[in-house]
PDB file of C-alpha atoms in Angstrom:
ATOM      1  CA  UNK P  26       0.000   0.000   0.000  1.00  0.00           C
ATOM      2  CA  UNK P  27       2.918   2.357   0.663  1.00  0.00           C
ATOM      3  CA  UNK P  28       3.987   2.014  -2.973  1.00  0.00           C
ATOM      4  CA  UNK P  29       0.506   3.114  -4.028  1.00  0.00           C
ATOM      5  CA  UNK P  30       0.648   6.192  -1.813  1.00  0.00           C
ATOM      6  CA  UNK P  31       4.040   7.119  -3.218  1.00  0.00           C
ATOM      7  CA  UNK P  32       2.737   6.809  -6.779  1.00  0.00           C
ATOM      8  CA  UNK P  33      -0.357   8.881  -6.014  1.00  0.00           C
ATOM      9  CA  UNK P  34       1.548  11.660  -4.287  1.00  0.00           C
ATOM     10  CA  UNK P  35       4.227  11.750  -6.995  1.00  0.00           C
ATOM     11  CA  UNK P  36       1.597  12.153  -9.711  1.00  0.00           C
ATOM     12  CA  UNK P  37      -0.264  14.757  -7.645  1.00  0.00           C
ATOM     13  CA  UNK P  38       2.970  16.676  -7.141  1.00  0.00           C
ATOM     14  CA  UNK P  39       3.484  16.805 -10.907  1.00  0.00           C
ATOM     15  CA  UNK P  40      -0.154  17.822 -11.440  1.00  0.00           C
ATOM     16  CA  UNK P  41       0.146  20.667  -8.947  1.00  0.00           C
ATOM     17  CA  UNK P  42       3.545  21.571 -10.367  1.00  0.00           C
ATOM     18  CA  UNK P  43       2.073  21.992 -13.844  1.00  0.00           C
ATOM     19  CA  UNK P  44      -0.438  24.454 -12.424  1.00  0.00           C
ATOM     20  CA  UNK P  45       2.360  26.326 -10.704  1.00  0.00           C
ATOM     21  CA  UNK P  46       4.288  26.536 -13.967  1.00  0.00           C
ATOM     22  CA  UNK P  47       1.243  28.092 -15.632  1.00  0.00           C
ATOM     23  CA  UNK P  48       0.951  30.636 -12.812  1.00  0.00           C
ATOM     24  CA  UNK P  49       4.626  31.601 -12.530  1.00  0.00           C
ATOM     25  CA  UNK P  50       4.539  34.323 -15.230  1.00  0.00           C
ATOM     26  CA  UNK P  51       1.694  36.032 -13.362  1.00  0.00           C
ATOM     27  CA  UNK P  52       3.519  35.744 -10.037  1.00  0.00           C
ATOM     28  CA  UNK P  53       6.804  37.126 -11.325  1.00  0.00           C
ATOM     29  CA  UNK P  54       8.005  40.454  -9.923  1.00  0.00           C
ATOM     30  CA  UNK P  55       8.218  41.856 -13.437  1.00  0.00           C
ATOM     31  CA  UNK P  56       4.592  41.054 -14.262  1.00  0.00           C
ATOM     32  CA  UNK P  57       2.861  44.368 -14.984  1.00  0.00           C
ATOM     33  CA  UNK P  58      -0.755  43.204 -15.070  1.00  0.00           C
ATOM     34  CA  UNK P  59      -1.341  43.891 -11.370  1.00  0.00           C
ATOM     35  CA  UNK P  60      -0.701  46.701  -8.948  1.00  0.00           C
ATOM     36  CA  UNK P  61       2.810  45.933  -7.572  1.00  0.00           C
ATOM     37  CA  UNK P  62       1.622  45.607  -3.964  1.00  0.00           C
ATOM     38  CA  UNK P  63      -1.311  43.402  -4.934  1.00  0.00           C
ATOM     39  CA  UNK P  64       0.971  41.158  -6.965  1.00  0.00           C
ATOM     40  CA  UNK P  65       3.564  40.940  -4.182  1.00  0.00           C
ATOM     41  CA  UNK P  66       1.187  40.214  -1.301  1.00  0.00           C
ATOM     42  CA  UNK P  67      -1.081  37.817  -3.196  1.00  0.00           C
ATOM     43  CA  UNK P  68       1.992  35.985  -4.488  1.00  0.00           C
ATOM     44  CA  UNK P  69       3.279  35.459  -0.939  1.00  0.00           C
ATOM     45  CA  UNK P  70      -0.057  33.912   0.022  1.00  0.00           C
ATOM     46  CA  UNK P  71      -0.090  31.792  -3.139  1.00  0.00           C
ATOM     47  CA  UNK P  72       3.436  30.527  -2.449  1.00  0.00           C
ATOM     48  CA  UNK P  73       2.637  29.784   1.180  1.00  0.00           C
ATOM     49  CA  UNK P  74      -0.241  27.546   0.040  1.00  0.00           C
ATOM     50  CA  UNK P  75       2.038  25.937  -2.550  1.00  0.00           C
ATOM     51  CA  UNK P  76       4.796  25.137  -0.041  1.00  0.00           C
ATOM     52  CA  UNK P  77       2.313  23.786   2.514  1.00  0.00           C
ATOM     53  CA  UNK P  78       0.850  21.583  -0.209  1.00  0.00           C
ATOM     54  CA  UNK P  79       4.277  20.070  -0.818  1.00  0.00           C
ATOM     55  CA  UNK P  80       4.636  19.385   2.917  1.00  0.00           C
ATOM     56  CA  UNK P  81       1.226  17.739   3.059  1.00  0.00           C
ATOM     57  CA  UNK P  82       2.051  15.480   0.115  1.00  0.00           C
ATOM     58  CA  UNK P  83       5.207  14.326   1.895  1.00  0.00           C
ATOM     59  CA  UNK P  84       3.129  13.292   4.909  1.00  0.00           C
ATOM     60  CA  UNK P  85       0.579  11.524   2.720  1.00  0.00           C
ATOM     61  CA  UNK P  86       3.384   9.728   0.925  1.00  0.00           C
ATOM     62  CA  UNK P  87       4.371   8.226   4.281  1.00  0.00           C
ATOM     63  CA  UNK P  88       0.796   7.348   5.220  1.00  0.00           C
ATOM     64  CA  UNK P  89       0.482  10.129   7.796  1.00  0.00           C
ATOM     65  CA  UNK P  90      -2.993  11.265   6.797  1.00  0.00           C
ATOM     66  CA  UNK P  91      -4.004  12.690  10.174  1.00  0.00           C
ATOM     67  CA  UNK P  92      -1.067  15.097  10.385  1.00  0.00           C
ATOM     68  CA  UNK P  93      -1.615  15.990   6.759  1.00  0.00           C
ATOM     69  CA  UNK P  94      -5.136  17.115   7.646  1.00  0.00           C
ATOM     70  CA  UNK P  95      -3.709  19.718  10.029  1.00  0.00           C
ATOM     71  CA  UNK P  96      -1.668  21.256   7.220  1.00  0.00           C
ATOM     72  CA  UNK P  97      -4.564  20.941   4.801  1.00  0.00           C
ATOM     73  CA  UNK P  98      -6.701  23.036   7.126  1.00  0.00           C
ATOM     74  CA  UNK P  99      -4.250  25.906   6.801  1.00  0.00           C
ATOM     75  CA  UNK P 100      -4.250  25.461   3.014  1.00  0.00           C
ATOM     76  CA  UNK P 101      -8.050  25.623   2.945  1.00  0.00           C
ATOM     77  CA  UNK P 102      -7.966  28.882   4.885  1.00  0.00           C
ATOM     78  CA  UNK P 103      -5.171  30.231   2.697  1.00  0.00           C
ATOM     79  CA  UNK P 104      -7.023  29.436  -0.513  1.00  0.00           C
ATOM     80  CA  UNK P 105     -10.235  31.005   0.783  1.00  0.00           C
ATOM     81  CA  UNK P 106      -8.394  34.188   1.768  1.00  0.00           C
ATOM     82  CA  UNK P 107      -6.574  34.209  -1.570  1.00  0.00           C
ATOM     83  CA  UNK P 108      -9.871  34.097  -3.440  1.00  0.00           C
ATOM     84  CA  UNK P 109     -11.406  36.750  -1.189  1.00  0.00           C
ATOM     85  CA  UNK P 110      -8.381  39.003  -1.585  1.00  0.00           C
ATOM     86  CA  UNK P 111      -8.551  38.999  -5.384  1.00  0.00           C
ATOM     87  CA  UNK P 112     -12.308  39.569  -5.687  1.00  0.00           C
ATOM     88  CA  UNK P 113     -13.660  43.016  -6.553  1.00  0.00           C
ATOM     89  CA  UNK P 114     -12.532  46.172  -8.310  1.00  0.00           C
ATOM     90  CA  UNK P 115      -8.863  47.189  -8.436  1.00  0.00           C
ATOM     91  CA  UNK P 116      -9.512  49.666  -5.609  1.00  0.00           C
ATOM     92  CA  UNK P 117     -11.287  47.061  -3.461  1.00  0.00           C
ATOM     93  CA  UNK P 118      -8.535  44.519  -4.008  1.00  0.00           C
ATOM     94  CA  UNK P 119      -5.824  47.018  -3.066  1.00  0.00           C
ATOM     95  CA  UNK P 120      -7.749  47.920   0.080  1.00  0.00           C
ATOM     96  CA  UNK P 121      -8.042  44.264   1.081  1.00  0.00           C
ATOM     97  CA  UNK P 122      -4.363  43.686   0.401  1.00  0.00           C
ATOM     98  CA  UNK P 123      -3.526  46.566   2.723  1.00  0.00           C
ATOM     99  CA  UNK P 124      -5.838  45.163   5.411  1.00  0.00           C
ATOM    100  CA  UNK P 125      -4.272  41.707   5.112  1.00  0.00           C
ATOM    101  CA  UNK P 126      -0.620  42.782   4.965  1.00  0.00           C
ATOM    102  CA  UNK P 127      -0.529  46.001   7.016  1.00  0.00           C
ATOM    103  CA  UNK P 128      -3.549  46.675   9.199  1.00  0.00           C
ATOM    104  CA  UNK P 129      -4.394  43.252  10.653  1.00  0.00           C
ATOM    105  CA  UNK P 130      -0.731  42.400  11.407  1.00  0.00           C
ATOM    106  CA  UNK P 131      -0.390  45.722  13.227  1.00  0.00           C
ATOM    107  CA  UNK P 132      -3.392  44.818  15.416  1.00  0.00           C
ATOM    108  CA  UNK P 133      -1.771  41.448  16.094  1.00  0.00           C
ATOM    109  CA  UNK P 134       1.483  43.138  17.077  1.00  0.00           C
ATOM    110  CA  UNK P 135      -0.327  44.953  19.925  1.00  0.00           C
ATOM    111  CA  UNK P 136      -1.805  41.689  21.237  1.00  0.00           C
ATOM    112  CA  UNK P 137       1.579  40.001  20.909  1.00  0.00           C
ATOM    113  CA  UNK P 138       3.261  42.831  22.813  1.00  0.00           C
ATOM    114  CA  UNK P 139       0.733  42.527  25.644  1.00  0.00           C
ATOM    115  CA  UNK P 140       1.413  38.790  25.935  1.00  0.00           C
ATOM    116  CA  UNK P 141       5.163  39.352  25.996  1.00  0.00           C
ATOM    117  CA  UNK P 142       4.845  41.974  28.747  1.00  0.00           C
ATOM    118  CA  UNK P 143       2.810  39.525  30.860  1.00  0.00           C
ATOM    119  CA  UNK P 144       5.400  36.794  30.265  1.00  0.00           C
ATOM    120  CA  UNK P 145       8.304  39.043  31.263  1.00  0.00           C
ATOM    121  CA  UNK P 146       6.455  40.293  34.336  1.00  0.00           C
ATOM    122  CA  UNK P 147       5.516  36.804  35.528  1.00  0.00           C
ATOM    123  CA  UNK P 148       8.838  34.982  35.173  1.00  0.00           C
ATOM    124  CA  UNK P 149      12.202  35.267  36.846  1.00  0.00           C
ATOM    125  CA  UNK P 150      14.031  33.185  34.245  1.00  0.00           C
ATOM    126  CA  UNK P 151      17.196  34.965  33.150  1.00  0.00           C
ATOM    127  CA  UNK P 152      17.016  33.265  29.748  1.00  0.00           C
ATOM    128  CA  UNK P 153      13.588  34.767  29.117  1.00  0.00           C
ATOM    129  CA  UNK P 154      14.395  38.134  30.644  1.00  0.00           C
ATOM    130  CA  UNK P 155      17.558  38.424  28.522  1.00  0.00           C
ATOM    131  CA  UNK P 156      15.884  37.237  25.308  1.00  0.00           C
ATOM    132  CA  UNK P 157      16.305  40.041  22.810  1.00  0.00           C
ATOM    133  CA  UNK P 158      13.822  38.409  20.467  1.00  0.00           C
ATOM    134  CA  UNK P 159      11.135  38.822  23.138  1.00  0.00           C
ATOM    135  CA  UNK P 160      12.204  42.338  24.040  1.00  0.00           C
ATOM    136  CA  UNK P 161      11.932  43.323  20.382  1.00  0.00           C
ATOM    137  CA  UNK P 162       8.259  42.358  20.397  1.00  0.00           C
ATOM    138  CA  UNK P 163       7.384  44.889  23.087  1.00  0.00           C
ATOM    139  CA  UNK P 164       5.773  48.066  21.837  1.00  0.00           C
ATOM    140  CA  UNK P 165       6.074  51.466  23.387  1.00  0.00           C
ATOM    141  CA  UNK P 166       2.774  53.090  24.435  1.00  0.00           C
ATOM    142  CA  UNK P 167       3.213  55.629  21.652  1.00  0.00           C
ATOM    143  CA  UNK P 168       3.507  52.807  19.095  1.00  0.00           C
ATOM    144  CA  UNK P 169       0.350  51.180  20.387  1.00  0.00           C
ATOM    145  CA  UNK P 170      -1.526  54.454  20.219  1.00  0.00           C
ATOM    146  CA  UNK P 171      -0.291  55.050  16.690  1.00  0.00           C
ATOM    147  CA  UNK P 172      -1.524  51.624  15.587  1.00  0.00           C
ATOM    148  CA  UNK P 173      -4.947  52.112  17.170  1.00  0.00           C
ATOM    149  CA  UNK P 174      -5.300  55.693  16.016  1.00  0.00           C
ATOM    150  CA  UNK P 175      -8.482  56.236  14.020  1.00  0.00           C
ATOM    151  CA  UNK P 176      -9.979  52.816  14.825  1.00  0.00           C
ATOM    152  CA  UNK P 177     -11.841  51.967  18.022  1.00  0.00           C
ATOM    153  CA  UNK P 178     -12.169  48.460  19.448  1.00  0.00           C
ATOM    154  CA  UNK P 179     -15.435  47.782  17.619  1.00  0.00           C
ATOM    155  CA  UNK P 180     -13.964  48.834  14.279  1.00  0.00           C
ATOM    156  CA  UNK P 181     -10.944  46.614  14.798  1.00  0.00           C
ATOM    157  CA  UNK P 182     -13.196  43.707  15.712  1.00  0.00           C
ATOM    158  CA  UNK P 183     -15.294  44.231  12.586  1.00  0.00           C
ATOM    159  CA  UNK P 184     -12.202  44.165  10.374  1.00  0.00           C
ATOM    160  CA  UNK P 185     -10.971  40.961  12.012  1.00  0.00           C
ATOM    161  CA  UNK P 186     -14.419  39.454  11.501  1.00  0.00           C
ATOM    162  CA  UNK P 187     -14.386  40.537   7.854  1.00  0.00           C
ATOM    163  CA  UNK P 188     -11.326  38.359   7.330  1.00  0.00           C
ATOM    164  CA  UNK P 189     -12.553  35.390   9.359  1.00  0.00           C
ATOM    165  CA  UNK P 190     -12.932  32.090   7.525  1.00  0.00           C
ATOM    166  CA  UNK P 191     -16.629  31.698   8.347  1.00  0.00           C
ATOM    167  CA  UNK P 192     -17.483  35.259   7.335  1.00  0.00           C
ATOM    168  CA  UNK P 193     -15.681  34.935   3.987  1.00  0.00           C
ATOM    169  CA  UNK P 194     -17.470  31.667   3.210  1.00  0.00           C
ATOM    170  CA  UNK P 195     -20.778  33.236   4.120  1.00  0.00           C
ATOM    171  CA  UNK P 196     -20.051  35.949   1.586  1.00  0.00           C
ATOM    172  CA  UNK P 197     -19.191  33.342  -1.042  1.00  0.00           C
ATOM    173  CA  UNK P 198     -22.507  31.563  -0.433  1.00  0.00           C
ATOM    174  CA  UNK P 199     -24.368  34.776  -1.297  1.00  0.00           C
ATOM    175  CA  UNK P 200     -22.193  35.629  -4.275  1.00  0.00           C
ATOM    176  CA  UNK P 201     -23.638  35.880  -7.765  1.00  0.00           C
ATOM    177  CA  UNK P 202     -20.485  34.122  -8.988  1.00  0.00           C
ATOM    178  CA  UNK P 203     -21.576  30.483  -9.336  1.00  0.00           C
ATOM    179  CA  UNK P 204     -17.959  29.409  -9.017  1.00  0.00           C
ATOM    180  CA  UNK P 205     -17.753  30.726  -5.448  1.00  0.00           C
ATOM    181  CA  UNK P 206     -20.962  29.398  -3.895  1.00  0.00           C
ATOM    182  CA  UNK P 207     -19.846  25.710  -3.718  1.00  0.00           C
ATOM    183  CA  UNK P 208     -16.776  26.733  -1.697  1.00  0.00           C
ATOM    184  CA  UNK P 209     -18.999  27.029   1.357  1.00  0.00           C
ATOM    185  CA  UNK P 210     -18.688  23.235   1.679  1.00  0.00           C
ATOM    186  CA  UNK P 211     -15.014  23.668   2.600  1.00  0.00           C
ATOM    187  CA  UNK P 212     -16.335  24.439   6.082  1.00  0.00           C
ATOM    188  CA  UNK P 213     -16.862  20.702   6.710  1.00  0.00           C
ATOM    189  CA  UNK P 214     -13.238  19.563   6.353  1.00  0.00           C
ATOM    190  CA  UNK P 215     -12.077  22.795   7.966  1.00  0.00           C
ATOM    191  CA  UNK P 216     -14.202  22.052  11.022  1.00  0.00           C
ATOM    192  CA  UNK P 217     -13.216  18.379  11.205  1.00  0.00           C
ATOM    193  CA  UNK P 218      -9.514  19.265  11.042  1.00  0.00           C
ATOM    194  CA  UNK P 219      -9.909  21.706  13.914  1.00  0.00           C
ATOM    195  CA  UNK P 220     -10.534  18.714  16.196  1.00  0.00           C
ATOM    196  CA  UNK P 221      -7.104  17.366  15.234  1.00  0.00           C
ATOM    197  CA  UNK P 222      -5.397  20.724  15.776  1.00  0.00           C
ATOM    198  CA  UNK P 223      -6.924  21.238  19.212  1.00  0.00           C
ATOM    199  CA  UNK P 224      -6.448  17.608  20.286  1.00  0.00           C
ATOM    200  CA  UNK P 225      -9.971  17.581  21.680  1.00  0.00           C
ATOM    201  CA  UNK P 226     -11.965  14.453  22.447  1.00  0.00           C
ATOM    202  CA  UNK P 227     -13.455  14.241  18.977  1.00  0.00           C
ATOM    203  CA  UNK P 228     -10.052  14.533  17.313  1.00  0.00           C
ATOM    204  CA  UNK P 229      -8.387  11.887  19.473  1.00  0.00           C
ATOM    205  CA  UNK P 230     -11.430   9.610  19.219  1.00  0.00           C
ATOM    206  CA  UNK P 231     -11.386   9.721  15.401  1.00  0.00           C
ATOM    207  CA  UNK P 232      -7.871   8.285  15.388  1.00  0.00           C
ATOM    208  CA  UNK P 233      -8.659   5.770  18.121  1.00  0.00           C
ATOM    209  CA  UNK P 234     -11.789   4.546  16.315  1.00  0.00           C
ATOM    210  CA  UNK P 235      -9.765   3.962  13.152  1.00  0.00           C
ATOM    211  CA  UNK P 236      -7.393   1.710  15.097  1.00  0.00           C
ATOM    212  CA  UNK P 237     -10.233  -0.454  16.455  1.00  0.00           C
ATOM    213  CA  UNK P 238     -11.304  -1.611  12.993  1.00  0.00           C
ATOM    214  CA  UNK P 239     -10.254  -4.947  11.533  1.00  0.00           C
ATOM    215  CA  UNK P 240      -7.308  -4.932   9.130  1.00  0.00           C
ATOM    216  CA  UNK P 241      -9.382  -4.873   5.929  1.00  0.00           C
ATOM    217  CA  UNK P 242     -11.507  -1.945   7.073  1.00  0.00           C
ATOM    218  CA  UNK P 243      -8.422  -0.084   8.302  1.00  0.00           C
ATOM    219  CA  UNK P 244      -6.707  -0.546   4.951  1.00  0.00           C
ATOM    220  CA  UNK P 245      -9.573   0.648   2.773  1.00  0.00           C
ATOM    221  CA  UNK P 246     -10.455   3.634   4.947  1.00  0.00           C
ATOM    222  CA  UNK P 247      -6.822   4.711   5.088  1.00  0.00           C
ATOM    223  CA  UNK P 248      -6.527   4.523   1.301  1.00  0.00           C
ATOM    224  CA  UNK P 249      -9.805   6.420   0.839  1.00  0.00           C
ATOM    225  CA  UNK P 250      -8.759   9.067   3.347  1.00  0.00           C
ATOM    226  CA  UNK P 251      -5.437   9.641   1.599  1.00  0.00           C
ATOM    227  CA  UNK P 252      -7.125   9.593  -1.815  1.00  0.00           C
ATOM    228  CA  UNK P 253      -9.587  12.272  -0.688  1.00  0.00           C
ATOM    229  CA  UNK P 254      -6.790  14.428   0.769  1.00  0.00           C
ATOM    230  CA  UNK P 255      -4.764  14.201  -2.451  1.00  0.00           C
ATOM    231  CA  UNK P 256      -7.828  15.037  -4.519  1.00  0.00           C
ATOM    232  CA  UNK P 257      -8.466  18.084  -2.317  1.00  0.00           C
ATOM    233  CA  UNK P 258      -4.905  19.340  -2.733  1.00  0.00           C
ATOM    234  CA  UNK P 259      -5.182  19.019  -6.509  1.00  0.00           C
ATOM    235  CA  UNK P 260      -8.488  20.898  -6.489  1.00  0.00           C
ATOM    236  CA  UNK P 261      -7.001  23.688  -4.349  1.00  0.00           C
ATOM    237  CA  UNK P 262      -4.212  24.084  -6.914  1.00  0.00           C
ATOM    238  CA  UNK P 263      -6.805  24.377  -9.665  1.00  0.00           C
ATOM    239  CA  UNK P 264      -8.709  27.002  -7.676  1.00  0.00           C
ATOM    240  CA  UNK P 265      -5.561  29.085  -7.144  1.00  0.00           C
ATOM    241  CA  UNK P 266      -4.870  28.884 -10.867  1.00  0.00           C
ATOM    242  CA  UNK P 267      -8.444  29.827 -11.726  1.00  0.00           C
ATOM    243  CA  UNK P 268      -8.667  32.879  -9.464  1.00  0.00           C
ATOM    244  CA  UNK P 269      -5.223  34.205 -10.428  1.00  0.00           C
ATOM    245  CA  UNK P 270      -5.867  33.940 -14.163  1.00  0.00           C
ATOM    246  CA  UNK P 271      -9.326  35.400 -13.742  1.00  0.00           C
ATOM    247  CA  UNK P 272      -7.902  38.392 -11.842  1.00  0.00           C
ATOM    248  CA  UNK P 273      -5.339  38.927 -14.591  1.00  0.00           C
ATOM    249  CA  UNK P 274      -7.916  38.499 -17.372  1.00  0.00           C
ATOM    250  CA  UNK P 275      -6.005  35.509 -18.679  1.00  0.00           C
ATOM    251  CA  UNK P 276      -7.538  32.315 -20.068  1.00  0.00           C
ATOM    252  CA  UNK P 277      -7.405  29.222 -17.861  1.00  0.00           C
ATOM    253  CA  UNK P 278      -8.781  26.732 -20.386  1.00  0.00           C
ATOM    254  CA  UNK P 279      -5.578  24.724 -20.047  1.00  0.00           C
ATOM    255  CA  UNK P 280      -6.720  23.425 -16.641  1.00  0.00           C
ATOM    256  CA  UNK P 281      -9.119  20.993 -18.309  1.00  0.00           C
ATOM    257  CA  UNK P 282      -6.324  19.537 -20.441  1.00  0.00           C
ATOM    258  CA  UNK P 283      -4.050  19.164 -17.410  1.00  0.00           C
ATOM    259  CA  UNK P 284      -6.741  17.258 -15.507  1.00  0.00           C
ATOM    260  CA  UNK P 285      -7.438  15.034 -18.499  1.00  0.00           C
ATOM    261  CA  UNK P 286      -3.754  14.182 -18.797  1.00  0.00           C
ATOM    262  CA  UNK P 287      -3.808  12.933 -15.204  1.00  0.00           C
ATOM    263  CA  UNK P 288      -7.028  10.962 -15.565  1.00  0.00           C
ATOM    264  CA  UNK P 289      -5.317   7.690 -14.454  1.00  0.00           C
ATOM    265  CA  UNK P 290      -4.501   9.306 -11.101  1.00  0.00           C
ATOM    266  CA  UNK P 291      -8.015  10.593 -10.518  1.00  0.00           C
ATOM    267  CA  UNK P 292      -9.473   7.268 -11.612  1.00  0.00           C
ATOM    268  CA  UNK P 293      -7.374   5.469  -8.995  1.00  0.00           C
ATOM    269  CA  UNK P 294      -8.400   7.942  -6.302  1.00  0.00           C
ATOM    270  CA  UNK P 295     -12.047   7.383  -7.211  1.00  0.00           C
ATOM    271  CA  UNK P 296     -11.627   3.610  -7.057  1.00  0.00           C
ATOM    272  CA  UNK P 297     -10.130   3.878  -3.564  1.00  0.00           C
ATOM    273  CA  UNK P 298     -13.174   5.791  -2.366  1.00  0.00           C
ATOM    274  CA  UNK P 299     -15.582   3.360  -4.059  1.00  0.00           C
ATOM    275  CA  UNK P 300     -13.835   0.397  -2.437  1.00  0.00           C
ATOM    276  CA  UNK P 301     -14.208   2.054   0.956  1.00  0.00           C
ATOM    277  CA  UNK P 302     -17.967   2.425   0.399  1.00  0.00           C
ATOM    278  CA  UNK P 303     -18.180  -1.175  -0.762  1.00  0.00           C
ATOM    279  CA  UNK P 304     -16.422  -2.566   2.328  1.00  0.00           C
ATOM    280  CA  UNK P 305     -17.848  -0.128   4.873  1.00  0.00           C
ATOM    281  CA  UNK P 306     -21.421   0.189   3.614  1.00  0.00           C
ATOM    282  CA  UNK P 307     -21.751  -2.677   1.093  1.00  0.00           C
ATOM    283  CA  UNK P 308     -22.684  -0.211  -1.660  1.00  0.00           C
TER     284      UNK P 308
END
């Protein structure tokens, strides 16, 4: 079974890589079809999703599907924010880029500074007290006031809510763009993965329950789980390609040909899921 996972992840890596190759010209620093700041910031988010995808595939290659789900959750959120960022007029997109890259991080820096001050006040450890990296995170009162200037607590909260995963998906569900509405279903895997991140009872129980199954059921559910995760990662790559080319007014018809060229991979992934249903539910 390990050989199968290695073949699947290798093919998926090439599939995702082909999408990246098609996007590279639009991500390049010399590309003039976007406002420079929009191109730079959106590219950093795109690349972060791309690198996390590579990490997730490495885990899936080794049969570590549960840990892969934790990374996949961050990719889901990254893709959703990437889509949200690039929706709207040029002015709206630039405003959102500024919120994402400048305003929200500045709000976070105040919260981070407050936590560092509490840590330094509550510990006598010389290592912590002498840590320059921690000291550098402290803000002077004047810096905090400058960051909060012109925005009260309610306004800051509203902006943070605007960029929340659930709020963005809610907006997609009401969108006139038929390509966005189905993305609301990403909330399911996003929510399930949160159990794994937080190590709550549901998350630990999911793994435990898997281990209580007989060997045949364990094998087919593991293969189906990994197949679904790989399929998701491929779909996320397609979505990133679609939204980037759409923003740049470039054709993305090539995505259909890429998927067709990898039809053996997607056929195998489908078979794995069908076998799971056959063994688990006799369907």
